[in-house]
GROMACS .gro file of C-alpha atoms in nm:
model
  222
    1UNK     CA    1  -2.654  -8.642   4.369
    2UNK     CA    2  -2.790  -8.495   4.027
    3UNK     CA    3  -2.411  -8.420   3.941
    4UNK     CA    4  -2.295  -8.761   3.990
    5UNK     CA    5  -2.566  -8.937   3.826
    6UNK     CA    6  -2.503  -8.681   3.546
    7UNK     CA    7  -2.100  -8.718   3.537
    8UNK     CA    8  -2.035  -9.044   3.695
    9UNK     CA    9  -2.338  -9.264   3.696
   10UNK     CA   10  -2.548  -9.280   3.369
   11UNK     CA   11  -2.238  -9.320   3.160
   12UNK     CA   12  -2.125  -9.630   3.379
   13UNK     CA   13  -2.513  -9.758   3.338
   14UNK     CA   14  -2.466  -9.713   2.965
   15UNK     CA   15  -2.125  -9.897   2.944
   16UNK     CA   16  -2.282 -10.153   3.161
   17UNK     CA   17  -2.560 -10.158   2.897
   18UNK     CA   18  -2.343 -10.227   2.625
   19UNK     CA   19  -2.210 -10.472   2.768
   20UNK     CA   20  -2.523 -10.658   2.934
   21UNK     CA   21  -2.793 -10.578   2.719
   22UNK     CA   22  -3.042 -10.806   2.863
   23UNK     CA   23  -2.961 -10.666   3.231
   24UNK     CA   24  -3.245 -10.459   3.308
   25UNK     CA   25  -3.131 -10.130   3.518
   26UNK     CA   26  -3.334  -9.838   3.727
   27UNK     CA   27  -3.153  -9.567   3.804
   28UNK     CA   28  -3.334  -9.375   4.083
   29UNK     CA   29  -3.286  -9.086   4.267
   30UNK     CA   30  -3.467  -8.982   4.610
   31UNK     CA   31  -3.315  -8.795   4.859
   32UNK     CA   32  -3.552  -8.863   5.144
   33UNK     CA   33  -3.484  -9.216   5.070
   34UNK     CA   34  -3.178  -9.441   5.273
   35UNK     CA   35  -2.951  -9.640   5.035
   36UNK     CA   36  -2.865  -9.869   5.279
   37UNK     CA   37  -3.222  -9.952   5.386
   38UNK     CA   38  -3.284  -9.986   5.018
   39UNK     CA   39  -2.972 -10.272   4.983
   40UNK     CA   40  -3.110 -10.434   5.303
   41UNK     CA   41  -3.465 -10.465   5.170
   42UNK     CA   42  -3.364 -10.574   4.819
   43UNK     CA   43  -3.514 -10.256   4.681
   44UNK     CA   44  -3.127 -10.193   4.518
   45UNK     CA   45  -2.867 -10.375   4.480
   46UNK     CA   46  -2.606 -10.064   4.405
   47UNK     CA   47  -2.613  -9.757   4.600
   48UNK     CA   48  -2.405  -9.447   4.500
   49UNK     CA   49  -2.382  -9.266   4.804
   50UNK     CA   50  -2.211  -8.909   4.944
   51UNK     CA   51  -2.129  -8.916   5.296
   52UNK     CA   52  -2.216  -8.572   5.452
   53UNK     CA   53  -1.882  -8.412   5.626
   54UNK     CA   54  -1.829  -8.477   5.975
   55UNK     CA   55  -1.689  -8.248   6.263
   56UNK     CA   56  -1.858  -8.001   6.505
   57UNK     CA   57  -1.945  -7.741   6.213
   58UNK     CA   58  -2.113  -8.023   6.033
   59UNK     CA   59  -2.422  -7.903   6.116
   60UNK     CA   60  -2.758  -8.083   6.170
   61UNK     CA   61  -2.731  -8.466   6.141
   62UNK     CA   62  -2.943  -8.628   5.816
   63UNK     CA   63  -2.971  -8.983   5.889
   64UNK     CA   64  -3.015  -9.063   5.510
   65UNK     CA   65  -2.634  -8.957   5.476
   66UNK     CA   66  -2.493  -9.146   5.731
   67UNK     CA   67  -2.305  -9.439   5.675
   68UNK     CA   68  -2.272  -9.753   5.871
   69UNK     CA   69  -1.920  -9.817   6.034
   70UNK     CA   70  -1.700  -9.973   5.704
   71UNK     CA   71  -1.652 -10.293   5.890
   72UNK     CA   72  -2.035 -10.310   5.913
   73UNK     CA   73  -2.069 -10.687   5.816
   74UNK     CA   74  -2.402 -10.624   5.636
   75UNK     CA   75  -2.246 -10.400   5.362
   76UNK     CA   76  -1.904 -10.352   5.129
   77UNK     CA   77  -1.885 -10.002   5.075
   78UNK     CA   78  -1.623  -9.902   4.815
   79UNK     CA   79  -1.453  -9.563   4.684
   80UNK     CA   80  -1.603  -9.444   4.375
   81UNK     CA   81  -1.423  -9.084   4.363
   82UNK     CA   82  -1.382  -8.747   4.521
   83UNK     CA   83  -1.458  -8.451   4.402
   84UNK     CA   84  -1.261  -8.132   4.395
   85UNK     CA   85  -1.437  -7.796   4.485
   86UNK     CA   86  -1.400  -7.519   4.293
   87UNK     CA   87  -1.473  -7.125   4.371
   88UNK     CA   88  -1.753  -6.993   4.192
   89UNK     CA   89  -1.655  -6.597   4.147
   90UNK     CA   90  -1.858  -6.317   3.914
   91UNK     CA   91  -1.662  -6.261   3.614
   92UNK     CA   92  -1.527  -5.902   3.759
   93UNK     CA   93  -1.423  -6.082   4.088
   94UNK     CA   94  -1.060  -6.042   4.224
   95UNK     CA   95  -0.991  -6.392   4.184
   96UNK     CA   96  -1.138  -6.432   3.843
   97UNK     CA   97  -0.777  -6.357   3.711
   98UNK     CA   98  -0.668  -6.654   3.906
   99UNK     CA   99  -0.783  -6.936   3.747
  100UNK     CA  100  -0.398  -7.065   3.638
  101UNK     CA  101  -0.253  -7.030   4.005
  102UNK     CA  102  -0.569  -7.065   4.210
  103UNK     CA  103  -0.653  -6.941   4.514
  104UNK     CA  104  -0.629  -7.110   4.920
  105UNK     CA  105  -1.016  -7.103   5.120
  106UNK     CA  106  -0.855  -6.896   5.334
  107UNK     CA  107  -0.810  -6.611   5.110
  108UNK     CA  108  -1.182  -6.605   5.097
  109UNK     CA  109  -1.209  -6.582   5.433
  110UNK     CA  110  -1.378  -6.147   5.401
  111UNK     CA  111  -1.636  -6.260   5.113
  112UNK     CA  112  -1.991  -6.298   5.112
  113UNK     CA  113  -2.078  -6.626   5.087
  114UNK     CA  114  -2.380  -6.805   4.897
  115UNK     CA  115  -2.477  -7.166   5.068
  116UNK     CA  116  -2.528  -7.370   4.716
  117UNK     CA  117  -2.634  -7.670   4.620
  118UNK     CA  118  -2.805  -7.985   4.832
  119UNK     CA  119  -2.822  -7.920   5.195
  120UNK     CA  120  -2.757  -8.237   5.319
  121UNK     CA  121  -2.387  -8.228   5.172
  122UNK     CA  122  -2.241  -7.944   5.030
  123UNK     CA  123  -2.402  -7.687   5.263
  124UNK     CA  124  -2.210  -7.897   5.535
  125UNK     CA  125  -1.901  -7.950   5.320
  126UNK     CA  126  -1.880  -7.581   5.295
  127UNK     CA  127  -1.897  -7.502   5.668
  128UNK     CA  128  -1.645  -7.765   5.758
  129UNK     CA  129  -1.418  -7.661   5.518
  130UNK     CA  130  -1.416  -7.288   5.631
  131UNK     CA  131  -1.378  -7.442   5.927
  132UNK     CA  132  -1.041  -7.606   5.868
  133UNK     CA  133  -0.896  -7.286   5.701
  134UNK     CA  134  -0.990  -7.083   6.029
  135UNK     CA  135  -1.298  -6.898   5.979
  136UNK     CA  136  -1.667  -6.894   5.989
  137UNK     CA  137  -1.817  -6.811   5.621
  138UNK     CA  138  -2.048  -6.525   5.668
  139UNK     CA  139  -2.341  -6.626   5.430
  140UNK     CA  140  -2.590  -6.406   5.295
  141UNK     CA  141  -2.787  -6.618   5.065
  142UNK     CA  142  -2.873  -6.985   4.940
  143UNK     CA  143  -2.979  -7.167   4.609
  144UNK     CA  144  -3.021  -7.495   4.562
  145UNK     CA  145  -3.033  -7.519   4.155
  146UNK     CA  146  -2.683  -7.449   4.002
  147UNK     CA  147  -2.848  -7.220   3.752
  148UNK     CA  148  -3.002  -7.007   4.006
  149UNK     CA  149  -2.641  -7.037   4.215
  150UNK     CA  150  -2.472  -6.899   3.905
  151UNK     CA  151  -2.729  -6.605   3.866
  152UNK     CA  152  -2.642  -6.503   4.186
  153UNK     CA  153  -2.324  -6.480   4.219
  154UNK     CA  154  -2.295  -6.317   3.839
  155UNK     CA  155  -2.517  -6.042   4.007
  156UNK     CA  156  -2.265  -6.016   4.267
  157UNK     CA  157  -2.421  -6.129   4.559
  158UNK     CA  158  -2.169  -6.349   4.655
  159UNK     CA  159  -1.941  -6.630   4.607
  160UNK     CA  160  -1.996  -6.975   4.660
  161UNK     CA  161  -1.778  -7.361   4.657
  162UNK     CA  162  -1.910  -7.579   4.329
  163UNK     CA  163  -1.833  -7.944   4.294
  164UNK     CA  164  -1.662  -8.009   3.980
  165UNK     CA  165  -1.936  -8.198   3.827
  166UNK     CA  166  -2.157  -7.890   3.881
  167UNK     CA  167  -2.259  -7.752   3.578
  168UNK     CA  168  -2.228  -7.364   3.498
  169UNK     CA  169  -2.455  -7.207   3.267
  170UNK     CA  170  -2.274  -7.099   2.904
  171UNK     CA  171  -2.221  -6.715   2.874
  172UNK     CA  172  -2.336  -6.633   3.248
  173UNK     CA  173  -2.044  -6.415   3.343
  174UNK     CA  174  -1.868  -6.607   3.593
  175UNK     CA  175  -1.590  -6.758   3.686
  176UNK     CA  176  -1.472  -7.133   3.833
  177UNK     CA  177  -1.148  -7.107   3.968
  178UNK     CA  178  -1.002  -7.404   4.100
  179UNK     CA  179  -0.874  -7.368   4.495
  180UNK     CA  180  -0.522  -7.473   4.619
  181UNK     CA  181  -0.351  -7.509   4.954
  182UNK     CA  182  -0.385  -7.797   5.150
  183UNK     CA  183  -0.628  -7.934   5.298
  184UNK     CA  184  -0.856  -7.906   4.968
  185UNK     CA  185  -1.245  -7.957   5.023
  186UNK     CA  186  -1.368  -8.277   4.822
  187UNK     CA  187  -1.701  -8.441   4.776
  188UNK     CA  188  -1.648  -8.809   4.791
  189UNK     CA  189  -1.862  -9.058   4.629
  190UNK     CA  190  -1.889  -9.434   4.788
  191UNK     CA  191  -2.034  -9.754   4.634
  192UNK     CA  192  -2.213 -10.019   4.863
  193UNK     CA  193  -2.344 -10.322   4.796
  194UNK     CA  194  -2.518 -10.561   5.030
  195UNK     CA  195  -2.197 -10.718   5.151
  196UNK     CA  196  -2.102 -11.127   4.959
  197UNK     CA  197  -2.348 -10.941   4.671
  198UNK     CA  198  -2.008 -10.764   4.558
  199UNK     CA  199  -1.949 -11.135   4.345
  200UNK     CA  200  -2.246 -11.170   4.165
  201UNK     CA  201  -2.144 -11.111   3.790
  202UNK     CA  202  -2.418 -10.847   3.720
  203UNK     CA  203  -2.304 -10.623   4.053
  204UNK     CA  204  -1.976 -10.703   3.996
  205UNK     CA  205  -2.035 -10.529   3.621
  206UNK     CA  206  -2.212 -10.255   3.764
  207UNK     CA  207  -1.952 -10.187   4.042
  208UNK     CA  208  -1.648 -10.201   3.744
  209UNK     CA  209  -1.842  -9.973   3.525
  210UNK     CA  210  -1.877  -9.712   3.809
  211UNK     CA  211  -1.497  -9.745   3.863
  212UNK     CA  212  -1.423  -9.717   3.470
  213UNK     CA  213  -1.646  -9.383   3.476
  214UNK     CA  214  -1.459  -9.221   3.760
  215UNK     CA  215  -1.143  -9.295   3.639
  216UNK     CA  216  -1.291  -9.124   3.294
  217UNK     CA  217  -1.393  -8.818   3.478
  218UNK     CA  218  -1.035  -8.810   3.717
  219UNK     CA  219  -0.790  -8.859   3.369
  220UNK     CA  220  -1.009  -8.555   3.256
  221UNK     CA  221  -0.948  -8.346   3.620
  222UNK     CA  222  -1.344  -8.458   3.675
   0.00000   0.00000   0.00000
C-alpha cells in the first residue's frame, strides 16, 4: 500500500486540497487494520484497498484483504487502477537486454525467485501468477523493503515481480523489464465508500481526485 499512497493517493489528496481547502483529510495507513470495518464504523469514509489474488495457489487467507461480494449493499466499491508487474533482473541478467521486447512469466519459469514486497498481496500475486503460466516459482529468498529487494537481486540472488509504482533505488545495477504475453499479472487498486456516501460532495471530490490521479499515472504507463 506504501506504493499507492506514494503514486496514486497523496497526489489525489493534494488536488483534493487545492480544491477544498477547508476539508480536513487523514491519510492513514495500517495493515492490520480492515477498511471496510473502518467505513462501517465511521472511522473512514474512503478506503483504497488491494484485493489479495484468489485461486488455489493464493496461499493463506488475510481477512483484512478480503472484500465483501460487489453487490454487498453496505458498500460501493469502485476501480481505481491496476497495476502492471514488471521483472526485476541484476543488471548482467539475460533478460536485462530485453527491456524493448519484454519477456512472457513463463520464460522465467528456471530462475531463482525472491518473494518481494507485502505478503498479504504481492507474495500471493506472484504465486498465482506462476501459477497461470504453468509452473511453481522456486524461491530462495524474501524482502519486504524495495531497497533491500533491489540489493538482492543486484547481488544476484535472484529475480523477483515489482509493481510499477515500486520504486528502484538510482545507480543499483538492475534492471525492470516490463513482461508480455497474456495473461499479464496486475495489482489492482479498488475504492469503497460506505455505499449512498458515494454523493456527498466532499467523497464525491475525494473519489474524482483518486480517478484523476490514476488516469495521471496510466497516460504515463503508471
Amino acid at each position: 500500500m506504501a506504493t499507492a499512497i506514494a503514486g496514486v493517493i497523496a497526489p489525489a489528496v493534494a488536488r483534493l486540497r487545492e480544491e477544498l481547502p477547508r476539508l480536513a483529510v487523514e491519510i492513514g495507513e495500517d495493515p492490520g487494520e480492515n477498511r471496510f470495518e473502518l467505513l462501517l464504523a465511521g472511522r473512514a469514509d474512503i478506503a483504497v484497498v488491494i484485493p489479495a489474488p484468489g485461486g488455489p495457489h493464493a496461499g493463506p487467507r488475510r481477512p483484512d484483504r478480503e472484500l465483501p461480494p460487489s453487490d454487498d449493499a453496505r458498500f460501493t466499491q469502485r476501480p481505481v487502477l491496476e497495476e502492471p508487474q514488471d521483472l526485476l533482473v541484476p543488471a548482467g541478467h539475460r533478460f536485462a537486454g530485453r527491456v524493448a521486447q519484454g519477456v512472457t512469466l513463463a520464460e522465467a519459469a528456471g530462475e531463482s525467485w525472491i518473494r518481494a514486497g507485502d505478503p498479504a498481496d504481492q507474495h500471493q500475486l506472484l504465486l498465482t501468477a506462476c501459477a497461470t503460466a504453468g509452473f511453481t516459482p522456486r524461491v530462495r529468498h524474501d524482502a519486504v523493503d524495495w531497497y533491500a529487494v533491489a540489493a538482492l537481486v543486484a547481488h544476484g540472488f535472484g529475480i523477483c515481480l515489482i509493481p510499477r509504482l515500486a520504486p528502484v533505488p538510482e545507480r543499483c545495477p538492475v534492471v525492470r523489464v516490463p513482461l508480455r504475453g497474456e495473461p499479464l499479472p496486475v495489482r489492482r487498486f479498488l475504492a469503497a465508500v460506505r455505499r449512498g456516501s458515494e454523493r456527498r460532495p466532499p467523497v464525491a471530490r475525494g473519489l474524482a481526485a483518486l480517478r484523476a490521479a490514476a488516469g495521471e499515472r496510466e497516460a504515463k504507463g503508471v
